[in-house]
JSON list of C-alpha atoms in Angstrom, two decimals:
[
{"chain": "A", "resi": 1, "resn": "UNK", "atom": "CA", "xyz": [-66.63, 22.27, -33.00]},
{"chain": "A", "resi": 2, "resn": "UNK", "atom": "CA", "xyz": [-64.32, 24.17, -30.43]},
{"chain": "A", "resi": 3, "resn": "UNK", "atom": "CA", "xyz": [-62.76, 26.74, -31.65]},
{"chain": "A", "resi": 4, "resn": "UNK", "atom": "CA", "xyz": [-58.61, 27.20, -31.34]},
{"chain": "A", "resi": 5, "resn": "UNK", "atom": "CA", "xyz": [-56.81, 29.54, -29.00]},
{"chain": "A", "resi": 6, "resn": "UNK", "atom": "CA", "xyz": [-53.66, 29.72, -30.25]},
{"chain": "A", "resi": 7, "resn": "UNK", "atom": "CA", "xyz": [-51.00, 30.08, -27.30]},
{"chain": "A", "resi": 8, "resn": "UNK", "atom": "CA", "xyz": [-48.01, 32.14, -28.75]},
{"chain": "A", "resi": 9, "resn": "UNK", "atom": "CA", "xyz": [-44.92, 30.50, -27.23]},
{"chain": "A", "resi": 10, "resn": "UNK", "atom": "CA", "xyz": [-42.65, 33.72, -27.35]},
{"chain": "A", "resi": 11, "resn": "UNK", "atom": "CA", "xyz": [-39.72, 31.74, -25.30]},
{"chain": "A", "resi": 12, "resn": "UNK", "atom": "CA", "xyz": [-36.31, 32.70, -25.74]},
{"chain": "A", "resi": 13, "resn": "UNK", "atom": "CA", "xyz": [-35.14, 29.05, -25.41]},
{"chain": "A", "resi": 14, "resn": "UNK", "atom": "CA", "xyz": [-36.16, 25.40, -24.90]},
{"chain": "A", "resi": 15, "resn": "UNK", "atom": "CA", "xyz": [-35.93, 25.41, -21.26]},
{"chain": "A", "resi": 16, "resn": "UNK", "atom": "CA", "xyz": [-38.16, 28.32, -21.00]},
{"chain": "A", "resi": 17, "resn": "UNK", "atom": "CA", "xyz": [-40.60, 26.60, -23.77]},
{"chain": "A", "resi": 18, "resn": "UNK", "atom": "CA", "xyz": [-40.64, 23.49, -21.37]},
{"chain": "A", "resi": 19, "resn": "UNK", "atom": "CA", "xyz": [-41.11, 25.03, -18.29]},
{"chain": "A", "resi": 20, "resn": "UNK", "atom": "CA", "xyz": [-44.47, 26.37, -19.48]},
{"chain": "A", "resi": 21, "resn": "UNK", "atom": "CA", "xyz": [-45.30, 23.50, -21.18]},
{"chain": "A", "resi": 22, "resn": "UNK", "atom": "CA", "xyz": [-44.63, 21.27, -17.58]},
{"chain": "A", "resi": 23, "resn": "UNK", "atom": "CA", "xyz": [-47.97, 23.17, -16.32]},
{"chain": "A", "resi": 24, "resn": "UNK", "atom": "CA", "xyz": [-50.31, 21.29, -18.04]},
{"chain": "A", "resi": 25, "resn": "UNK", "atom": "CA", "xyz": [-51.96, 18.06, -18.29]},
{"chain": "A", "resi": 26, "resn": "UNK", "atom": "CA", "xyz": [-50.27, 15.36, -20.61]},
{"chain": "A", "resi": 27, "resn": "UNK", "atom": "CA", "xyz": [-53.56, 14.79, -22.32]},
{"chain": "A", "resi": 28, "resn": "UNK", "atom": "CA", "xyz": [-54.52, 18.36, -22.93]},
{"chain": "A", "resi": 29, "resn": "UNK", "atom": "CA", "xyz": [-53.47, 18.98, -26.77]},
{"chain": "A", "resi": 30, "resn": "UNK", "atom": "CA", "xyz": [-52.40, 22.65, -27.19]},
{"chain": "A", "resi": 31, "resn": "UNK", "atom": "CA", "xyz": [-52.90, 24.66, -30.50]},
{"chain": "A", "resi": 32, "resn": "UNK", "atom": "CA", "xyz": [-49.19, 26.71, -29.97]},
{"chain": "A", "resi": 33, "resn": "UNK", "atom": "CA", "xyz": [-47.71, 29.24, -32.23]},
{"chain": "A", "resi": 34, "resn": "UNK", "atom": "CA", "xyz": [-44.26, 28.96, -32.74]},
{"chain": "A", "resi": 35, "resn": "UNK", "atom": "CA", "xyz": [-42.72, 32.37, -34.07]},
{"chain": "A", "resi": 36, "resn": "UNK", "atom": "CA", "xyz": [-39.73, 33.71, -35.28]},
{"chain": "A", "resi": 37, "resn": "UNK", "atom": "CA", "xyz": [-37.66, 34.12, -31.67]},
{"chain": "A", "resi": 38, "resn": "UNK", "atom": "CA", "xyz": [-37.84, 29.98, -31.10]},
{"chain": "A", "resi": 39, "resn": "UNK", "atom": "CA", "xyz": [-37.39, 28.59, -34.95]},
{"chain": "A", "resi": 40, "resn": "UNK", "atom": "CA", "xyz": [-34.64, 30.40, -35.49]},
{"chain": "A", "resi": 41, "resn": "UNK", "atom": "CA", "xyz": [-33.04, 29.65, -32.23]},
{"chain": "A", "resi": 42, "resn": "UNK", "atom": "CA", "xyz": [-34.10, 26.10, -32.63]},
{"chain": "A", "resi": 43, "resn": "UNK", "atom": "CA", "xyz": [-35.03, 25.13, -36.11]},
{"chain": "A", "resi": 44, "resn": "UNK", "atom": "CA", "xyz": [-37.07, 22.53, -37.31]},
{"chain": "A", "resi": 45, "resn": "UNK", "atom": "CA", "xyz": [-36.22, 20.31, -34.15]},
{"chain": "A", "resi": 46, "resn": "UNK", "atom": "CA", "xyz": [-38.54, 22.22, -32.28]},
{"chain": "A", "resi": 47, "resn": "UNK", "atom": "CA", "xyz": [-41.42, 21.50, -34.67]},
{"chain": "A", "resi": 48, "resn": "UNK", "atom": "CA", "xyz": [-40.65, 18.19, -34.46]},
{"chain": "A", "resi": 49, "resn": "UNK", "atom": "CA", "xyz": [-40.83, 17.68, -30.76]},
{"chain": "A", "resi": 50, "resn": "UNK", "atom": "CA", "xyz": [-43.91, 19.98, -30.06]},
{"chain": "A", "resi": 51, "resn": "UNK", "atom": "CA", "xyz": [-45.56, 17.64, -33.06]},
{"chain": "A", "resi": 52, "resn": "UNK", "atom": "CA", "xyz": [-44.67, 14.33, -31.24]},
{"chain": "A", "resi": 53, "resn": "UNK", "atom": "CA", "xyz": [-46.33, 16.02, -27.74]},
{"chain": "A", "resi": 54, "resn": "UNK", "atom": "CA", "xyz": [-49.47, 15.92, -30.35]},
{"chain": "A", "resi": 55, "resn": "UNK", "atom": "CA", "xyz": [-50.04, 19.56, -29.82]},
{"chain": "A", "resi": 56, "resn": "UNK", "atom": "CA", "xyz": [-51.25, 21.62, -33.59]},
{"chain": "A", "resi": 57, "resn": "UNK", "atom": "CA", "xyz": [-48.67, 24.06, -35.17]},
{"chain": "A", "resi": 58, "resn": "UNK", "atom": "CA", "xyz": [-49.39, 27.33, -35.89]},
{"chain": "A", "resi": 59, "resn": "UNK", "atom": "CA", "xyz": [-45.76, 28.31, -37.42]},
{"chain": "A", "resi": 60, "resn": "UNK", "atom": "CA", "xyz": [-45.85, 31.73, -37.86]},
{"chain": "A", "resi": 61, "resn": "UNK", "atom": "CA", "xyz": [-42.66, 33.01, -39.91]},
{"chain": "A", "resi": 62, "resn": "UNK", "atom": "CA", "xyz": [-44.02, 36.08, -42.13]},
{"chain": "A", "resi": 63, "resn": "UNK", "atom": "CA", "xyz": [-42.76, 35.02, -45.63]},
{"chain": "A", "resi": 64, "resn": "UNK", "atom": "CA", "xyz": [-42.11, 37.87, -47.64]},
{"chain": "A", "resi": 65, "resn": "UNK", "atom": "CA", "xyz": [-39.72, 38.15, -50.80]},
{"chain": "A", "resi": 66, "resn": "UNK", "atom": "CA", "xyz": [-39.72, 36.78, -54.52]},
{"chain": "A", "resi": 67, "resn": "UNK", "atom": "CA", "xyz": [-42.57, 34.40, -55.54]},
{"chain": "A", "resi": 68, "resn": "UNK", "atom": "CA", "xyz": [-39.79, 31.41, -56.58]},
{"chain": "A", "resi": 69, "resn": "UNK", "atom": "CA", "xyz": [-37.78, 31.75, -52.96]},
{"chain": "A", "resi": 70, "resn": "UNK", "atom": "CA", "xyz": [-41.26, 31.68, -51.03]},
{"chain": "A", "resi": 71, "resn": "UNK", "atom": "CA", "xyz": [-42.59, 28.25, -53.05]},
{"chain": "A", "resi": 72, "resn": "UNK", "atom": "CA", "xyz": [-39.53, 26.94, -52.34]},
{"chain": "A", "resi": 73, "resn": "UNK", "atom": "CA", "xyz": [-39.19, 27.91, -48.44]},
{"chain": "A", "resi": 74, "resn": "UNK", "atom": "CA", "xyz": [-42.88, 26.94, -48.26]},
{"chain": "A", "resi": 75, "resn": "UNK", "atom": "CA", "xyz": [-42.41, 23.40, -49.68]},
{"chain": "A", "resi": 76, "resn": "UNK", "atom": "CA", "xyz": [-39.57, 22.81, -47.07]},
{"chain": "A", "resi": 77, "resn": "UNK", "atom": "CA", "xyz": [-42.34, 23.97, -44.10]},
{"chain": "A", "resi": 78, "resn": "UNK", "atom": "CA", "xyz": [-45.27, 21.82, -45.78]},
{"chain": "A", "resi": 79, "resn": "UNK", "atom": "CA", "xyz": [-43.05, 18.69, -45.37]},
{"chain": "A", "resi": 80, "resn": "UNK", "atom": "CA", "xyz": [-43.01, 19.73, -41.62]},
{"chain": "A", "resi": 81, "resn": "UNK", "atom": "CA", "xyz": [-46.75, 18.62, -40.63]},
{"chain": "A", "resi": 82, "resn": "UNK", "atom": "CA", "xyz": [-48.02, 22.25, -39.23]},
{"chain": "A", "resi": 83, "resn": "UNK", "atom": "CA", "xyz": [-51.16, 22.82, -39.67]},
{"chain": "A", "resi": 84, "resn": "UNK", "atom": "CA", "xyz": [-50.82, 26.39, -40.14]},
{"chain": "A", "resi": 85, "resn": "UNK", "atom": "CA", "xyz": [-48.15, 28.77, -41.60]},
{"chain": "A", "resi": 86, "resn": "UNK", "atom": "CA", "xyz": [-47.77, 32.55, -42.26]},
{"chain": "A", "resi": 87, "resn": "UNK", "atom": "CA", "xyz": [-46.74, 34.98, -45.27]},
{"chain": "A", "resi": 88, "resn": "UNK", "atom": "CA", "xyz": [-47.42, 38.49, -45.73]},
{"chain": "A", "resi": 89, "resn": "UNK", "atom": "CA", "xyz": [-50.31, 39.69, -48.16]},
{"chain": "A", "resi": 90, "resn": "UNK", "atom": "CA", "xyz": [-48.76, 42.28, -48.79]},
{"chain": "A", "resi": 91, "resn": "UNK", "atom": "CA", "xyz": [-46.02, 40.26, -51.23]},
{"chain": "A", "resi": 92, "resn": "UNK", "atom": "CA", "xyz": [-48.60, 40.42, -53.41]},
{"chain": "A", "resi": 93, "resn": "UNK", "atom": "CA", "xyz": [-50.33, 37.65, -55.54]},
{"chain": "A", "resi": 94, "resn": "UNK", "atom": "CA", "xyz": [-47.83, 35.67, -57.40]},
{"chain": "A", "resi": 95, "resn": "UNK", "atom": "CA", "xyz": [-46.39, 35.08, -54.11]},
{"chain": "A", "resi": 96, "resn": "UNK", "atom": "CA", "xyz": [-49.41, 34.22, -52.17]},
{"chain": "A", "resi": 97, "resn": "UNK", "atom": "CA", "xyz": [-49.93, 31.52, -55.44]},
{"chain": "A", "resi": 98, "resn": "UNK", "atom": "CA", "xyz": [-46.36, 30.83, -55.49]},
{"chain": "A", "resi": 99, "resn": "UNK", "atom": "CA", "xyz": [-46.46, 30.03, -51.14]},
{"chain": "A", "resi": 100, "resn": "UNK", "atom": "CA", "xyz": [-49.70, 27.77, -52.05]},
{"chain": "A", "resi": 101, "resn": "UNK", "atom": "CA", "xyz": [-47.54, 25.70, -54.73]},
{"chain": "A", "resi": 102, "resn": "UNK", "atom": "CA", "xyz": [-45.12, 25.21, -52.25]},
{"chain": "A", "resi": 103, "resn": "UNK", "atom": "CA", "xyz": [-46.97, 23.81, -49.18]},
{"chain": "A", "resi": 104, "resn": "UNK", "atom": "CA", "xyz": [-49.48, 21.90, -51.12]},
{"chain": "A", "resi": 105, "resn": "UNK", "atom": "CA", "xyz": [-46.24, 20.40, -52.83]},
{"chain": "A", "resi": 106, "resn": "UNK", "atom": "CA", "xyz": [-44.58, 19.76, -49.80]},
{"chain": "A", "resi": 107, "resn": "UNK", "atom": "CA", "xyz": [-46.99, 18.02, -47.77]},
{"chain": "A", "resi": 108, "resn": "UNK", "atom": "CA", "xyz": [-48.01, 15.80, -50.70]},
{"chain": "A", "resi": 109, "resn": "UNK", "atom": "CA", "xyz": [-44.25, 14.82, -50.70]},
{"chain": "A", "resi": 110, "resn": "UNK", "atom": "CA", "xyz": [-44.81, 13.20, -46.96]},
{"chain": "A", "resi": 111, "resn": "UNK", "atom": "CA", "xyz": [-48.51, 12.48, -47.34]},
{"chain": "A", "resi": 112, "resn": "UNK", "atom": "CA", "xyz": [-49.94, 15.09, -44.85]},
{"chain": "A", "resi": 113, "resn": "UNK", "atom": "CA", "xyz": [-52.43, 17.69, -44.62]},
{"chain": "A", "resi": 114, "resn": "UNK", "atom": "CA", "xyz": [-51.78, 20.81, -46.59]},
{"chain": "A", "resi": 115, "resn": "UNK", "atom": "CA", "xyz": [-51.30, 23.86, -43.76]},
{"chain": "A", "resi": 116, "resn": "UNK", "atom": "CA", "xyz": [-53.62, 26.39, -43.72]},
{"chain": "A", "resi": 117, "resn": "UNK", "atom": "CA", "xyz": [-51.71, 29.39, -45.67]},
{"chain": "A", "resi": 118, "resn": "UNK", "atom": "CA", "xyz": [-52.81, 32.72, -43.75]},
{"chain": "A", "resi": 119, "resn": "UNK", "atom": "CA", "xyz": [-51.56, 36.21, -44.53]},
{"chain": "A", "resi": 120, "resn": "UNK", "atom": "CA", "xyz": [-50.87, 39.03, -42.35]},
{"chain": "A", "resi": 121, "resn": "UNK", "atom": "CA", "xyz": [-52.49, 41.98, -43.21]},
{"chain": "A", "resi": 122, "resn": "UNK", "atom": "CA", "xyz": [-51.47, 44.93, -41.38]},
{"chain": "A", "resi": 123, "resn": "UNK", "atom": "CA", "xyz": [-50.20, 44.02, -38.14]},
{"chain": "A", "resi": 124, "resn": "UNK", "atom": "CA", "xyz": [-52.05, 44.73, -34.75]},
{"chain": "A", "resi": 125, "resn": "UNK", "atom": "CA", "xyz": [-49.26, 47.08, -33.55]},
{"chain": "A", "resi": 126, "resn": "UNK", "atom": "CA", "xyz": [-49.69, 49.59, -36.42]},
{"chain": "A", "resi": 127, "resn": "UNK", "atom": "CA", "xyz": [-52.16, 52.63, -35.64]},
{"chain": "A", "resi": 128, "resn": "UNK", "atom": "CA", "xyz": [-54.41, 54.64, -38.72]},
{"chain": "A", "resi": 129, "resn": "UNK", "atom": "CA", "xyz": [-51.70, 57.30, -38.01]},
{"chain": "A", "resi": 130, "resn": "UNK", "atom": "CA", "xyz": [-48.64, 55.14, -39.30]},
{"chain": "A", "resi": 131, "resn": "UNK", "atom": "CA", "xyz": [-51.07, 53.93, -42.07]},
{"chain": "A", "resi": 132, "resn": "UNK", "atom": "CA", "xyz": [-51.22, 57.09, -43.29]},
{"chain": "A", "resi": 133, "resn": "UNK", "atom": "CA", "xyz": [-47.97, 58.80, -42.10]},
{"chain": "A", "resi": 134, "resn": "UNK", "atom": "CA", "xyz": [-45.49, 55.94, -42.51]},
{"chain": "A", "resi": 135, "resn": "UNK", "atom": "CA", "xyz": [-46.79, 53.65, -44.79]},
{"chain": "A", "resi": 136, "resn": "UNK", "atom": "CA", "xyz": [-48.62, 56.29, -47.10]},
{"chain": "A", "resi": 137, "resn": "UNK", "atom": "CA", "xyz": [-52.21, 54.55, -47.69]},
{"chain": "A", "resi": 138, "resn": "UNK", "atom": "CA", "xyz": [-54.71, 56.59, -48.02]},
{"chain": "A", "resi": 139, "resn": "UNK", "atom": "CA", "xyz": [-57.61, 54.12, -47.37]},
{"chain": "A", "resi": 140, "resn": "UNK", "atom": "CA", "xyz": [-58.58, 53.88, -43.68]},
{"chain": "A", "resi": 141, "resn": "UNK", "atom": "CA", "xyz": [-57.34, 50.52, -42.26]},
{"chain": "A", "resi": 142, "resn": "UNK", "atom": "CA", "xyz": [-60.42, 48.63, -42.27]},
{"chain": "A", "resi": 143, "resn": "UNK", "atom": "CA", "xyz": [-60.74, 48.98, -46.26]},
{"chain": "A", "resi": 144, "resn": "UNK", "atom": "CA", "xyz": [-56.90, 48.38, -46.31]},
{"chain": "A", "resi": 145, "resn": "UNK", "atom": "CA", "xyz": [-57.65, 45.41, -44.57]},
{"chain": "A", "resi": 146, "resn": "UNK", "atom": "CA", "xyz": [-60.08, 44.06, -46.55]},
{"chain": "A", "resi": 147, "resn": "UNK", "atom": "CA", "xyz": [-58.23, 44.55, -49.54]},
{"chain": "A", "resi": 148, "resn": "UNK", "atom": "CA", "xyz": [-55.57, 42.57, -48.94]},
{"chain": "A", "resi": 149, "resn": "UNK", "atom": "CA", "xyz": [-57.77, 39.87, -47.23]},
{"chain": "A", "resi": 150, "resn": "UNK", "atom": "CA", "xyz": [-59.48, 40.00, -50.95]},
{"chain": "A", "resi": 151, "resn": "UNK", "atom": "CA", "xyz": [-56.35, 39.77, -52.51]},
{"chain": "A", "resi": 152, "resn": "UNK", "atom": "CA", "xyz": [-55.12, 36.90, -50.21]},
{"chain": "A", "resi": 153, "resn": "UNK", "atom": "CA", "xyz": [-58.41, 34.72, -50.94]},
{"chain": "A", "resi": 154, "resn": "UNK", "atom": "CA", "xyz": [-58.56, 35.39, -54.96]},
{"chain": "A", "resi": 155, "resn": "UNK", "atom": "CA", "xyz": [-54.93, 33.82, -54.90]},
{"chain": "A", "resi": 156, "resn": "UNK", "atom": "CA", "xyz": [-55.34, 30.67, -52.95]},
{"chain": "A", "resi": 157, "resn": "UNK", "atom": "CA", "xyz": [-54.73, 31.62, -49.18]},
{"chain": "A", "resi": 158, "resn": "UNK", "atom": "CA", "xyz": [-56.89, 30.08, -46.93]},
{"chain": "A", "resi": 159, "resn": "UNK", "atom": "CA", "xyz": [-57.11, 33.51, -44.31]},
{"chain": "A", "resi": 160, "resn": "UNK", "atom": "CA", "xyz": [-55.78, 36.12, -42.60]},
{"chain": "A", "resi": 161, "resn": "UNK", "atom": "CA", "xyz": [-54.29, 37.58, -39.87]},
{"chain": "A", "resi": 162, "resn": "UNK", "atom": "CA", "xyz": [-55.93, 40.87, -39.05]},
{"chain": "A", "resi": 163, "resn": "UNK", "atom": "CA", "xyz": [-57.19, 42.26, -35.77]},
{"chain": "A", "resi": 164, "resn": "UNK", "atom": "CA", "xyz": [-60.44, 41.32, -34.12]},
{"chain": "A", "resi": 165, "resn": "UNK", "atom": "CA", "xyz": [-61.75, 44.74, -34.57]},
{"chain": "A", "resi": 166, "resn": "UNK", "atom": "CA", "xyz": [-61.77, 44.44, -38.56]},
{"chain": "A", "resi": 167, "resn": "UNK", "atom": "CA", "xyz": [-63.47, 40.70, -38.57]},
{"chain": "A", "resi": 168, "resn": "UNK", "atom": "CA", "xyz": [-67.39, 41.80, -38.54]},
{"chain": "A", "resi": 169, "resn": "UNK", "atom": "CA", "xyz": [-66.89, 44.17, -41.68]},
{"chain": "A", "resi": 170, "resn": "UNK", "atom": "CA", "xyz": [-64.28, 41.88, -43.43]},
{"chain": "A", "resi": 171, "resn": "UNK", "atom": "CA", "xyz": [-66.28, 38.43, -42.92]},
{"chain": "A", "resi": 172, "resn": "UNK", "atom": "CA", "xyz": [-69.25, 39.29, -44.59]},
{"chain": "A", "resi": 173, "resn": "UNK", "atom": "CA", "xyz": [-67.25, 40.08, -48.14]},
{"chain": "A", "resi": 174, "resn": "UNK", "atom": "CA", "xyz": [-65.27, 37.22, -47.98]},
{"chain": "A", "resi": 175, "resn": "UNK", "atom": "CA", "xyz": [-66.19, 33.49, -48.83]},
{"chain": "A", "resi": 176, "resn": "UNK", "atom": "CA", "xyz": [-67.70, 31.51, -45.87]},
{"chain": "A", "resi": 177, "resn": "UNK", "atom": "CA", "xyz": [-64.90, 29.00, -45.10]},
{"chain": "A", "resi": 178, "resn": "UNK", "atom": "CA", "xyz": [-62.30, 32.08, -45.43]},
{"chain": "A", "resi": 179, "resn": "UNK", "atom": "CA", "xyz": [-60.26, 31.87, -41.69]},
{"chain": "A", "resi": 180, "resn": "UNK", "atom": "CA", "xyz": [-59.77, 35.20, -39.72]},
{"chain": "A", "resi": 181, "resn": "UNK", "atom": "CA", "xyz": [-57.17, 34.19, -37.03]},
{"chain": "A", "resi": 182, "resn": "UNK", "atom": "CA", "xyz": [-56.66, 37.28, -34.51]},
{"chain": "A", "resi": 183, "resn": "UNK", "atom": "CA", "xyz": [-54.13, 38.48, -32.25]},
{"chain": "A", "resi": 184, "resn": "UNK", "atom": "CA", "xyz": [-54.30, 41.39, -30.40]},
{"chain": "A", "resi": 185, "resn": "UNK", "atom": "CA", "xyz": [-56.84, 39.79, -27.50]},
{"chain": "A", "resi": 186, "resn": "UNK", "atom": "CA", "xyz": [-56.60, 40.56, -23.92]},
{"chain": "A", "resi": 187, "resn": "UNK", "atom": "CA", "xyz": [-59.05, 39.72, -21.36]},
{"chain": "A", "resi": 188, "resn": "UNK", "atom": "CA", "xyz": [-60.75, 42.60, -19.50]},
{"chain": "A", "resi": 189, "resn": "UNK", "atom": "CA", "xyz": [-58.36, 44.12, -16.96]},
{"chain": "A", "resi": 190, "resn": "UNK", "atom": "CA", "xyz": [-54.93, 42.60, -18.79]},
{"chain": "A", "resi": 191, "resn": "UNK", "atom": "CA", "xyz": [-52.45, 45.53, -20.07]},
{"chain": "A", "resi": 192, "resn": "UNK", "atom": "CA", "xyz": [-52.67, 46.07, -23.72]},
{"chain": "A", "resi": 193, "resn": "UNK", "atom": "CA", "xyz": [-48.77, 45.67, -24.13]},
{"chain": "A", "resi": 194, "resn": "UNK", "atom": "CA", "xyz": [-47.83, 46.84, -27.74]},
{"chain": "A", "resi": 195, "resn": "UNK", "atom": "CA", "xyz": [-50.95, 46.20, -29.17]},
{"chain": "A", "resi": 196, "resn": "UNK", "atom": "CA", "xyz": [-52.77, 48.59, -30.63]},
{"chain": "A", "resi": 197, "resn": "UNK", "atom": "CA", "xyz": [-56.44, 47.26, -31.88]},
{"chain": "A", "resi": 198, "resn": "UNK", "atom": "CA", "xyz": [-57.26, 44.74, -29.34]},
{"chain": "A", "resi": 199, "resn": "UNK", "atom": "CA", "xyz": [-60.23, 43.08, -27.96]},
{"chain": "A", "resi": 200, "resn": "UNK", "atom": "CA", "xyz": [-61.12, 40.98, -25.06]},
{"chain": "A", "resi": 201, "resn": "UNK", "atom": "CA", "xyz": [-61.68, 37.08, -26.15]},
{"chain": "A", "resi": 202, "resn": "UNK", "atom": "CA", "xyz": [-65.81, 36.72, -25.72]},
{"chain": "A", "resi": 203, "resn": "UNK", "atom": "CA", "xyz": [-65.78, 40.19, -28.25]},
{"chain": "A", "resi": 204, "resn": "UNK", "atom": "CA", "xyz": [-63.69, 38.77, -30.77]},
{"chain": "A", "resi": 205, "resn": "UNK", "atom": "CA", "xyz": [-66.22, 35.49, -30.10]},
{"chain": "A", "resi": 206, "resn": "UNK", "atom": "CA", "xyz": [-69.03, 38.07, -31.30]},
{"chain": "A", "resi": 207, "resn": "UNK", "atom": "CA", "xyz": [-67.30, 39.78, -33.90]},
{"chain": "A", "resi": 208, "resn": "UNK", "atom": "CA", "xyz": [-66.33, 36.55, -35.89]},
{"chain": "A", "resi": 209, "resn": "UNK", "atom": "CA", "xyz": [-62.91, 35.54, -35.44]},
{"chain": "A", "resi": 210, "resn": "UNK", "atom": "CA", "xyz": [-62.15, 31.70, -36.22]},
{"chain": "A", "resi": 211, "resn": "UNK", "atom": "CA", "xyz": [-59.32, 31.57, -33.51]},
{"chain": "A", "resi": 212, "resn": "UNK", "atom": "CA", "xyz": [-57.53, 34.02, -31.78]},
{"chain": "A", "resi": 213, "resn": "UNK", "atom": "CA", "xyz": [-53.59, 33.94, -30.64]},
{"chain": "A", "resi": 214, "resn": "UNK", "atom": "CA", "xyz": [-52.91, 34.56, -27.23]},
{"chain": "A", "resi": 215, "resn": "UNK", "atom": "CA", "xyz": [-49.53, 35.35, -25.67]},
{"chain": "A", "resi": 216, "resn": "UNK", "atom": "CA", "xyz": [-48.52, 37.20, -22.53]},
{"chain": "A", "resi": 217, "resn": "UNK", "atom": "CA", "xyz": [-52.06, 36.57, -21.14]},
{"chain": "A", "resi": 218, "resn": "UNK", "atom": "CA", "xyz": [-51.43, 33.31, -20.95]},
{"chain": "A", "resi": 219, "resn": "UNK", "atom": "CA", "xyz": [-47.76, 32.72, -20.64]},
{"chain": "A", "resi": 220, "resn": "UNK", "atom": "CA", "xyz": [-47.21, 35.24, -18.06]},
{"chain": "A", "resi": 221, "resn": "UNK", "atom": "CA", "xyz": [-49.95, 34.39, -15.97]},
{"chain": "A", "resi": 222, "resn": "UNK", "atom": "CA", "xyz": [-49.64, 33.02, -12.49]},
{"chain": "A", "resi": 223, "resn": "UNK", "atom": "CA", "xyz": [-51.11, 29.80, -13.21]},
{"chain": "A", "resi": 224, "resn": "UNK", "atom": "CA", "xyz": [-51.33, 29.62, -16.93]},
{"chain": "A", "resi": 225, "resn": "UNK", "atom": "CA", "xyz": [-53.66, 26.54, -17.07]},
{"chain": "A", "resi": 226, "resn": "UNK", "atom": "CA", "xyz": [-56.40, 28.50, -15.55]},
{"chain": "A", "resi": 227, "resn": "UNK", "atom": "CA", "xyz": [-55.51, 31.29, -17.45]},
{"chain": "A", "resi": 228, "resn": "UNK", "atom": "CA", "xyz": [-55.54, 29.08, -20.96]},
{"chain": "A", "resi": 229, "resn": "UNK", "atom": "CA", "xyz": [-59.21, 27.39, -20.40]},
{"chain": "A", "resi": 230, "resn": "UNK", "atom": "CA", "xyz": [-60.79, 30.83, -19.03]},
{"chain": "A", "resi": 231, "resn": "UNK", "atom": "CA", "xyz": [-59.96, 32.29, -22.26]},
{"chain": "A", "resi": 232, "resn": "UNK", "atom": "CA", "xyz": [-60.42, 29.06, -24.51]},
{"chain": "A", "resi": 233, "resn": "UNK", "atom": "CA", "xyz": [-64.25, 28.97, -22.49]},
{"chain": "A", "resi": 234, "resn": "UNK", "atom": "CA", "xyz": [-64.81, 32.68, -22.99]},
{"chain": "A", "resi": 235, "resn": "UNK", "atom": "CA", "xyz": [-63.58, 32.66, -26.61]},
{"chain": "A", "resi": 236, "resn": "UNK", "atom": "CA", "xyz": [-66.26, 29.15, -27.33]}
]
């Protein structure tokens, strides 16, 4: 089975979003994260049209806050039909139980698929220096890492978010249908951006990763088709 890229639609508007979109085939159904910058200037409209293209739904919005207002936000975003949404591990494990509750809840409510719950770890842009220095762990990031992806599986999540360079020492500790989604992959050659722990999509391939999430890459490429099945044949 082909495994997702996930093209991170980091538009500041719907004419932007369709412009991209216009590039490719009708047929050719897109795995697309939709992040903060469009669903808030959009809402749940834009969910609605990108499912009715056909296209899967990552809908990555970083829940974070008490258990009782996550279950609740997550039941309004299982009702939605993504097939993946976001929280952060580091919430803790009431609310990675309470965000399960929620989107199994909500998607039962409309008779769909629960979405895959996946929490972000530490994110790609933060260096073993601001571990230490800013957010005061002592562990080195790949055991801080893997402690939260522990964390996030012993209370219902169904993966993570972590970079591709942590996957081949998390995977093994971690239960084989556990997901490890990455971001933070850029083909050989492409500027690193703001990322900090990055990889190029045939390592990440090697290292373990169930999908990766590819942005600029793609989106900023000349002709972003090509661009989108290099990476999707590299990655498989």
């Amino acid at each position: 089975m082909e495994k997702p890229v996930m093209i991170a639609l980091d538009f500041k508007d719907r004419g932007e979003l369709n412009q991209f979109l216009e590039q490719f085939p009708e047929h050719l159904k897109l795995t697309i994260k939709l992040g903060m910058e469009l669903f808030y200037g959009m809402g749940p409209e834009i969910v609605r049209d990108m499912r009715q293209k056909g296209h899967d739904i990552f809908l990555d919005l970083k829940l974070n806050d008490i258990p009782n207002t996550v279950e609740k936000a997550m039941m309004q975003l299982g009702r939605m039909g993504v097939q993946y949404t976001t929280i952060h591990a580091m919430g803790g494990s009431d609310m990675i139980r309470a965000a399960k509750r929620g989107l199994v809840a909500g998607a039962r409510e409309v008779d769909l698929p629960t979405p895959k719950l996946l929490a972000v770890t530490e994110l790609t842009s933060i260096s073993e220096k601001q571990l230490s220095e800013e957010q005061n762990v002592s562990l080195p990031m790949a055991d801080q890492v893997l402690s939260l992806a522990r964390l996030t599986s012993t209370a219902g999540g169904d993966g993570v978010i972590c970079s591709p360079n942590e996957v081949s020492y998390l995977k093994p500790q971690l239960p084989e249908d556990f997901l490890f989604v990455t971001p933070g992959i850029r083909p050989a050659g492409a500027a690193k951006g703001d990322q900090k722990r990055t990889m190029t999509p045939a390592e990440a391939a090697k290292a373990g990763s169930s999908s990766i999430v590819v942005g600029r890459p793609i989106t900023q490429s000349e002709d972003p088709v090509v661009a989108y099945q290099a990476i999707l044949s590299e990655f498989n």
